[in-house]
């Protein structure tokens, strides 16, 4: 989903570089957690307007599982990982080393596993970006949510759209040797990180 | 009155729509911390809906092309537009929904935009000398709302199957 690109090309190029470094790190962290090899099959950077944002992580009334973190330090921002519930269950199975299909709902333990997954992916992503731009970036504890995609994304984006009419979104699809796992990985940086990326 | 061929008009984030087309069903889908303000004039059968994200503009710039993004500007704008189309304030029926707390991170109150939105829409409507007839707000779950302009029926549902006629 791509809207018209209103940003200068060099900003998008800078973000592409940061996104590649951060995403590669993030997927590496996830792979370590679930003890599986992942490869990135699709990585895209998109500029999204408010009008198109509600469909970012799925149809607005679809159920999604979201793992949300804030990051602070030299600058601030938000990270959201979003998966279809069956994908989230699959990831929990992998992390817990149980047979695929074992997890069918999110109880306290499963939420804890997903939260930790978000924590690791977020930390690895931020470490990669921080090394590139020379900033110190630290993730908050994660929040795990299972609800309507539109409700989750609207809440996450509300403050981002206060300062901007559009935002950059990293979309990541990654796979194991036997299975493709699609997740949406959104990074919403503050103005300072935008500036540092230039 | 039986209305055939109803059509759904989605009111997206930061948008505001008013209509006197009785075949229209106004809809906000996936409300988290956002507020859907629904105003109905049963006399001339006009409905207005605003999908508002934040209490007020915090950054000193123009509210720009989307004043309905903010509750403090979107609320009077919706009322003003309905009055311009022939509504009388004393006839307006006002209902609100949304304002959930979707995200909870310990020690971070900035994520409770939902509560701030609820407080601001109450204040904004008070400034307009309007009372809220009914509300389904707060909680920790997302909502969708539909608003039938032919009869003023407003229905709120959540993904758990919770279903309320407001």
GROMACS .gro file of C-alpha atoms in nm:
model
  364
    1UNK     CA    1   0.000   0.000   0.000
    2UNK     CA    2   0.183   0.307  -0.115
    3UNK     CA    3   0.055   0.659  -0.116
    4UNK     CA    4   0.209   0.936  -0.312
    5UNK     CA    5   0.559   1.005  -0.191
    6UNK     CA    6   0.573   1.358  -0.059
    7UNK     CA    7   0.912   1.324   0.109
    8UNK     CA    8   1.239   1.417  -0.059
    9UNK     CA    9   1.411   1.112  -0.207
   10UNK     CA   10   1.713   1.140   0.019
   11UNK     CA   11   1.499   1.103   0.334
   12UNK     CA   12   1.335   0.789   0.204
   13UNK     CA   13   1.677   0.652   0.104
   14UNK     CA   14   1.816   0.726   0.450
   15UNK     CA   15   1.521   0.554   0.610
   16UNK     CA   16   1.558   0.258   0.378
   17UNK     CA   17   1.914   0.208   0.494
   18UNK     CA   18   1.818   0.232   0.862
   19UNK     CA   19   1.520   0.004   0.810
   20UNK     CA   20   1.736  -0.261   0.642
   21UNK     CA   21   1.991  -0.257   0.921
   22UNK     CA   22   1.730  -0.253   1.194
   23UNK     CA   23   1.507  -0.515   1.033
   24UNK     CA   24   1.794  -0.753   0.968
   25UNK     CA   25   1.890  -0.722   1.332
   26UNK     CA   26   1.530  -0.765   1.443
   27UNK     CA   27   1.473  -1.084   1.246
   28UNK     CA   28   1.806  -1.216   1.374
   29UNK     CA   29   1.685  -1.160   1.729
   30UNK     CA   30   1.358  -1.336   1.658
   31UNK     CA   31   1.546  -1.629   1.504
   32UNK     CA   32   1.756  -1.665   1.817
   33UNK     CA   33   1.448  -1.666   2.037
   34UNK     CA   34   1.259  -1.933   1.849
   35UNK     CA   35   1.568  -2.125   1.740
   36UNK     CA   36   1.469  -2.121   1.374
   37UNK     CA   37   1.636  -1.968   1.073
   38UNK     CA   38   1.440  -1.680   0.928
   39UNK     CA   39   1.498  -1.495   0.607
   40UNK     CA   40   1.348  -1.164   0.508
   41UNK     CA   41   1.136  -1.222   0.199
   42UNK     CA   42   0.998  -0.868   0.167
   43UNK     CA   43   1.112  -0.543   0.317
   44UNK     CA   44   0.943  -0.223   0.208
   45UNK     CA   45   0.935   0.130   0.337
   46UNK     CA   46   0.611   0.311   0.276
   47UNK     CA   47   0.485   0.657   0.344
   48UNK     CA   48   0.128   0.630   0.469
   49UNK     CA   49  -0.130   0.904   0.508
   50UNK     CA   50  -0.395   0.911   0.780
   51UNK     CA   51  -0.662   0.829   0.526
   52UNK     CA   52  -0.494   0.497   0.445
   53UNK     CA   53  -0.361   0.416   0.789
   54UNK     CA   54  -0.652   0.216   0.926
   55UNK     CA   55  -0.575  -0.070   0.688
   56UNK     CA   56  -0.207  -0.085   0.781
   57UNK     CA   57  -0.218  -0.400   0.988
   58UNK     CA   58  -0.526  -0.562   0.842
   59UNK     CA   59  -0.888  -0.480   0.768
   60UNK     CA   60  -1.010  -0.248   1.045
   61UNK     CA   61  -1.256  -0.495   1.198
   62UNK     CA   62  -1.025  -0.796   1.170
   63UNK     CA   63  -0.877  -0.941   1.486
   64UNK     CA   64  -0.503  -0.893   1.516
   65UNK     CA   65  -0.243  -0.956   1.782
   66UNK     CA   66  -0.024  -0.654   1.842
   67UNK     CA   67   0.293  -0.617   2.046
   68UNK     CA   68   0.362  -0.254   2.123
   69UNK     CA   69   0.664  -0.077   2.266
   70UNK     CA   70   0.768   0.280   2.320
   71UNK     CA   71   1.132   0.371   2.288
   72UNK     CA   72   1.313   0.646   2.471
   73UNK     CA   73   1.669   0.761   2.521
   74UNK     CA   74   1.822   1.028   2.302
   75UNK     CA   75   1.492   1.040   2.116
   76UNK     CA   76   1.150   0.876   2.128
   77UNK     CA   77   0.914   0.675   1.913
   78UNK     CA   78   0.688   0.373   1.892
   79UNK     CA   79   0.718   0.021   1.760
   80UNK     CA   80   0.429  -0.209   1.677
   81UNK     CA   81   0.450  -0.569   1.565
   82UNK     CA   82   0.120  -0.701   1.434
   83UNK     CA   83   0.021  -1.051   1.333
   84UNK     CA   84  -0.286  -1.240   1.235
   85UNK     CA   85  -0.386  -1.445   1.543
   86UNK     CA   86  -0.297  -1.778   1.380
   87UNK     CA   87   0.050  -1.642   1.302
   88UNK     CA   88   0.089  -1.528   1.662
   89UNK     CA   89  -0.009  -1.876   1.783
   90UNK     CA   90   0.247  -2.024   1.543
   91UNK     CA   91   0.520  -1.799   1.680
   92UNK     CA   92   0.431  -1.896   2.036
   93UNK     CA   93   0.457  -2.264   1.938
   94UNK     CA   94   0.800  -2.203   1.789
   95UNK     CA   95   0.921  -2.007   2.091
   96UNK     CA   96   0.797  -2.268   2.334
   97UNK     CA   97   0.928  -2.557   2.125
   98UNK     CA   98   0.593  -2.732   2.101
   99UNK     CA   99   0.417  -2.884   1.803
  100UNK     CA  100   0.267  -2.645   1.552
  101UNK     CA  101  -0.102  -2.603   1.628
  102UNK     CA  102  -0.059  -2.646   2.004
  103UNK     CA  103  -0.143  -2.284   2.084
  104UNK     CA  104  -0.501  -2.192   2.008
  105UNK     CA  105  -0.559  -1.892   2.234
  106UNK     CA  106  -0.357  -1.635   2.424
  107UNK     CA  107  -0.345  -1.696   2.797
  108UNK     CA  108  -0.109  -1.531   3.039
  109UNK     CA  109   0.189  -1.746   2.941
  110UNK     CA  110   0.135  -1.700   2.570
  111UNK     CA  111   0.106  -1.322   2.613
  112UNK     CA  112   0.424  -1.327   2.813
  113UNK     CA  113   0.603  -1.515   2.534
  114UNK     CA  114   0.477  -1.269   2.274
  115UNK     CA  115   0.573  -0.976   2.492
  116UNK     CA  116   0.923  -1.111   2.523
  117UNK     CA  117   0.932  -1.163   2.148
  118UNK     CA  118   0.837  -0.800   2.097
  119UNK     CA  119   1.098  -0.695   2.345
  120UNK     CA  120   1.371  -0.887   2.164
  121UNK     CA  121   1.268  -0.777   1.816
  122UNK     CA  122   1.237  -0.418   1.932
  123UNK     CA  123   1.569  -0.420   2.113
  124UNK     CA  124   1.754  -0.575   1.821
  125UNK     CA  125   1.595  -0.326   1.580
  126UNK     CA  126   1.682  -0.029   1.799
  127UNK     CA  127   2.038  -0.148   1.852
  128UNK     CA  128   2.088  -0.166   1.478
  129UNK     CA  129   1.945   0.181   1.422
  130UNK     CA  130   2.124   0.331   1.720
  131UNK     CA  131   2.460   0.210   1.593
  132UNK     CA  132   2.395   0.377   1.257
  133UNK     CA  133   2.285   0.715   1.386
  134UNK     CA  134   2.483   0.727   1.709
  135UNK     CA  135   2.187   0.752   1.944
  136UNK     CA  136   2.098   0.566   2.261
  137UNK     CA  137   1.755   0.405   2.224
  138UNK     CA  138   1.582   0.189   2.483
  139UNK     CA  139   1.251   0.001   2.457
  140UNK     CA  140   0.976   0.012   2.719
  141UNK     CA  141   0.812  -0.302   2.857
  142UNK     CA  142   0.584  -0.444   2.589
  143UNK     CA  143   0.205  -0.437   2.577
  144UNK     CA  144   0.028  -0.729   2.406
  145UNK     CA  145  -0.314  -0.659   2.260
  146UNK     CA  146  -0.564  -0.881   2.082
  147UNK     CA  147  -0.841  -0.673   1.924
  148UNK     CA  148  -0.966  -0.498   1.611
  149UNK     CA  149  -0.685  -0.391   1.381
  150UNK     CA  150  -0.837  -0.048   1.325
  151UNK     CA  151  -0.880   0.018   1.696
  152UNK     CA  152  -0.519  -0.073   1.769
  153UNK     CA  153  -0.363   0.116   1.482
  154UNK     CA  154  -0.580   0.424   1.542
  155UNK     CA  155  -0.465   0.441   1.902
  156UNK     CA  156  -0.098   0.395   1.811
  157UNK     CA  157  -0.106   0.648   1.532
  158UNK     CA  158  -0.317   0.917   1.697
  159UNK     CA  159  -0.023   1.108   1.843
  160UNK     CA  160   0.198   1.042   1.542
  161UNK     CA  161  -0.060   1.210   1.320
  162UNK     CA  162  -0.069   1.512   1.550
  163UNK     CA  163   0.279   1.607   1.435
  164UNK     CA  164   0.269   1.466   1.082
  165UNK     CA  165   0.020   1.424   0.800
  166UNK     CA  166   0.198   1.107   0.696
  167UNK     CA  167   0.430   0.854   0.854
  168UNK     CA  168   0.692   0.605   0.742
  169UNK     CA  169   0.612   0.240   0.788
  170UNK     CA  170   0.840  -0.058   0.752
  171UNK     CA  171   0.662  -0.365   0.624
  172UNK     CA  172   0.843  -0.689   0.680
  173UNK     CA  173   0.763  -1.040   0.561
  174UNK     CA  174   0.989  -1.314   0.681
  175UNK     CA  175   0.992  -1.688   0.647
  176UNK     CA  176   1.141  -2.006   0.779
  177UNK     CA  177   1.260  -2.277   0.542
  178UNK     CA  178   0.918  -2.439   0.553
  179UNK     CA  179   0.674  -2.158   0.617
  180UNK     CA  180   0.612  -1.795   0.536
  181UNK     CA  181   0.526  -1.580   0.833
  182UNK     CA  182   0.377  -1.243   0.758
  183UNK     CA  183   0.398  -0.973   1.014
  184UNK     CA  184   0.367  -0.599   1.003
  185UNK     CA  185   0.650  -0.421   1.175
  186UNK     CA  186   0.576  -0.052   1.221
  187UNK     CA  187   0.822   0.203   1.346
  188UNK     CA  188   0.697   0.552   1.423
  189UNK     CA  189   0.989   0.775   1.504
  190UNK     CA  190   0.990   1.116   1.660
  191UNK     CA  191   1.094   1.426   1.468
  192UNK     CA  192   1.445   1.397   1.616
  193UNK     CA  193   1.498   1.053   1.470
  194UNK     CA  194   1.369   1.178   1.135
  195UNK     CA  195   1.635   1.446   1.150
  196UNK     CA  196   1.906   1.202   1.252
  197UNK     CA  197   1.815   0.980   0.957
  198UNK     CA  198   1.883   1.255   0.703
  199UNK     CA  199  -4.047   0.383   0.731
  200UNK     CA  200  -3.874   0.121   0.524
  201UNK     CA  201  -3.557   0.233   0.349
  202UNK     CA  202  -3.429   0.011   0.078
  203UNK     CA  203  -3.081   0.010  -0.070
  204UNK     CA  204  -2.903   0.142   0.235
  205UNK     CA  205  -2.546   0.239   0.165
  206UNK     CA  206  -2.264   0.260   0.410
  207UNK     CA  207  -2.054   0.574   0.427
  208UNK     CA  208  -1.731   0.522   0.621
  209UNK     CA  209  -1.608   0.808   0.834
  210UNK     CA  210  -1.231   0.762   0.856
  211UNK     CA  211  -0.981   0.888   1.110
  212UNK     CA  212  -0.997   1.264   1.134
  213UNK     CA  213  -1.304   1.285   0.909
  214UNK     CA  214  -1.644   1.438   0.959
  215UNK     CA  215  -1.958   1.370   0.756
  216UNK     CA  216  -2.309   1.508   0.768
  217UNK     CA  217  -2.595   1.394   0.551
  218UNK     CA  218  -2.972   1.411   0.514
  219UNK     CA  219  -2.979   1.114   0.276
  220UNK     CA  220  -3.194   0.863   0.461
  221UNK     CA  221  -3.047   0.573   0.266
  222UNK     CA  222  -2.709   0.636   0.431
  223UNK     CA  223  -2.564   0.446   0.723
  224UNK     CA  224  -2.267   0.635   0.867
  225UNK     CA  225  -1.995   0.409   1.001
  226UNK     CA  226  -1.676   0.430   1.207
  227UNK     CA  227  -1.483   0.107   1.207
  228UNK     CA  228  -1.210   0.016   1.454
  229UNK     CA  229  -1.244   0.283   1.722
  230UNK     CA  230  -0.976   0.251   1.987
  231UNK     CA  231  -0.890   0.563   2.180
  232UNK     CA  232  -1.066   0.773   1.914
  233UNK     CA  233  -1.409   0.920   1.977
  234UNK     CA  234  -1.703   0.891   1.737
  235UNK     CA  235  -1.937   1.183   1.792
  236UNK     CA  236  -2.285   1.111   1.652
  237UNK     CA  237  -2.541   1.390   1.625
  238UNK     CA  238  -2.894   1.333   1.496
  239UNK     CA  239  -3.168   1.577   1.402
  240UNK     CA  240  -3.492   1.375   1.395
  241UNK     CA  241  -3.697   1.671   1.268
  242UNK     CA  242  -3.520   1.707   0.934
  243UNK     CA  243  -3.360   1.362   0.947
  244UNK     CA  244  -3.002   1.470   0.932
  245UNK     CA  245  -2.710   1.279   1.080
  246UNK     CA  246  -2.357   1.388   1.151
  247UNK     CA  247  -2.058   1.180   1.258
  248UNK     CA  248  -1.703   1.286   1.345
  249UNK     CA  249  -1.414   1.041   1.399
  250UNK     CA  250  -1.175   1.236   1.622
  251UNK     CA  251  -0.828   1.128   1.738
  252UNK     CA  252  -0.698   1.372   1.995
  253UNK     CA  253  -0.832   1.617   2.250
  254UNK     CA  254  -0.668   1.930   2.114
  255UNK     CA  255  -0.390   2.042   1.887
  256UNK     CA  256  -0.072   2.059   2.098
  257UNK     CA  257   0.162   2.194   1.835
  258UNK     CA  258   0.128   2.559   1.743
  259UNK     CA  259   0.044   2.525   1.379
  260UNK     CA  260  -0.280   2.553   1.190
  261UNK     CA  261  -0.510   2.261   1.246
  262UNK     CA  262  -0.475   2.240   0.872
  263UNK     CA  263  -0.700   2.047   0.641
  264UNK     CA  264  -0.844   1.824   0.911
  265UNK     CA  265  -0.980   2.023   1.206
  266UNK     CA  266  -1.198   1.724   1.282
  267UNK     CA  267  -0.884   1.538   1.389
  268UNK     CA  268  -0.912   1.724   1.719
  269UNK     CA  269  -1.209   1.711   1.952
  270UNK     CA  270  -1.187   2.077   2.056
  271UNK     CA  271  -1.221   2.192   1.693
  272UNK     CA  272  -1.410   1.899   1.543
  273UNK     CA  273  -1.703   1.912   1.784
  274UNK     CA  274  -1.806   2.275   1.719
  275UNK     CA  275  -1.739   2.221   1.348
  276UNK     CA  276  -1.984   1.930   1.327
  277UNK     CA  277  -2.250   2.127   1.514
  278UNK     CA  278  -2.192   2.438   1.305
  279UNK     CA  279  -2.228   2.245   0.980
  280UNK     CA  280  -2.551   2.084   1.091
  281UNK     CA  281  -2.693   2.422   1.193
  282UNK     CA  282  -2.595   2.563   0.855
  283UNK     CA  283  -2.791   2.283   0.690
  284UNK     CA  284  -3.104   2.378   0.877
  285UNK     CA  285  -3.087   2.201   1.211
  286UNK     CA  286  -3.197   2.370   1.533
  287UNK     CA  287  -2.978   2.311   1.836
  288UNK     CA  288  -3.271   2.220   2.060
  289UNK     CA  289  -3.356   1.929   1.828
  290UNK     CA  290  -3.012   1.766   1.827
  291UNK     CA  291  -2.961   1.424   1.986
  292UNK     CA  292  -2.597   1.370   2.081
  293UNK     CA  293  -2.431   1.035   2.146
  294UNK     CA  294  -2.065   0.934   2.180
  295UNK     CA  295  -1.862   0.615   2.173
  296UNK     CA  296  -1.496   0.511   2.181
  297UNK     CA  297  -1.225   0.644   2.411
  298UNK     CA  298  -1.084   0.303   2.502
  299UNK     CA  299  -0.749   0.237   2.665
  300UNK     CA  300  -0.602  -0.007   2.414
  301UNK     CA  301  -0.245  -0.006   2.540
  302UNK     CA  302  -0.123  -0.033   2.897
  303UNK     CA  303   0.245   0.011   2.972
  304UNK     CA  304   0.328   0.053   3.343
  305UNK     CA  305   0.424   0.406   3.433
  306UNK     CA  306   0.312   0.558   3.105
  307UNK     CA  307  -0.001   0.765   3.131
  308UNK     CA  308   0.043   0.927   2.789
  309UNK     CA  309  -0.106   0.614   2.641
  310UNK     CA  310  -0.441   0.688   2.807
  311UNK     CA  311  -0.549   0.920   2.529
  312UNK     CA  312  -0.891   0.759   2.545
  313UNK     CA  313  -0.971   0.912   2.883
  314UNK     CA  314  -0.846   1.251   2.774
  315UNK     CA  315  -1.062   1.229   2.464
  316UNK     CA  316  -1.369   1.145   2.673
  317UNK     CA  317  -1.303   1.442   2.902
  318UNK     CA  318  -1.253   1.678   2.610
  319UNK     CA  319  -1.565   1.576   2.419
  320UNK     CA  320  -1.769   1.627   2.736
  321UNK     CA  321  -1.616   1.972   2.778
  322UNK     CA  322  -1.659   2.062   2.411
  323UNK     CA  323  -2.027   1.968   2.414
  324UNK     CA  324  -2.078   2.166   2.733
  325UNK     CA  325  -1.930   2.469   2.557
  326UNK     CA  326  -2.185   2.409   2.281
  327UNK     CA  327  -2.463   2.391   2.543
  328UNK     CA  328  -2.545   2.038   2.436
  329UNK     CA  329  -2.608   1.736   2.657
  330UNK     CA  330  -2.495   1.383   2.579
  331UNK     CA  331  -2.804   1.163   2.554
  332UNK     CA  332  -2.615   0.836   2.570
  333UNK     CA  333  -2.255   0.715   2.567
  334UNK     CA  334  -2.061   0.390   2.540
  335UNK     CA  335  -1.705   0.488   2.619
  336UNK     CA  336  -1.390   0.371   2.794
  337UNK     CA  337  -1.297   0.012   2.865
  338UNK     CA  338  -1.005  -0.167   2.702
  339UNK     CA  339  -1.153  -0.289   2.376
  340UNK     CA  340  -1.211  -0.165   2.025
  341UNK     CA  341  -1.550  -0.070   1.887
  342UNK     CA  342  -1.726  -0.014   1.558
  343UNK     CA  343  -2.035   0.206   1.529
  344UNK     CA  344  -2.309   0.243   1.272
  345UNK     CA  345  -2.558   0.529   1.254
  346UNK     CA  346  -2.874   0.490   1.045
  347UNK     CA  347  -2.981   0.831   0.924
  348UNK     CA  348  -3.338   0.724   0.844
  349UNK     CA  349  -3.423   0.656   1.207
  350UNK     CA  350  -3.125   0.774   1.414
  351UNK     CA  351  -3.043   0.424   1.536
  352UNK     CA  352  -2.685   0.398   1.659
  353UNK     CA  353  -2.532   0.057   1.717
  354UNK     CA  354  -2.196  -0.015   1.880
  355UNK     CA  355  -2.024  -0.349   1.855
  356UNK     CA  356  -1.697  -0.499   1.967
  357UNK     CA  357  -1.497  -0.796   1.842
  358UNK     CA  358  -1.608  -1.003   2.141
  359UNK     CA  359  -1.965  -0.989   2.013
  360UNK     CA  360  -2.078  -0.718   2.255
  361UNK     CA  361  -2.362  -0.534   2.083
  362UNK     CA  362  -2.529  -0.218   2.213
  363UNK     CA  363  -2.802   0.007   2.080
  364UNK     CA  364  -2.699   0.347   2.201
   0.00000   0.00000   0.00000
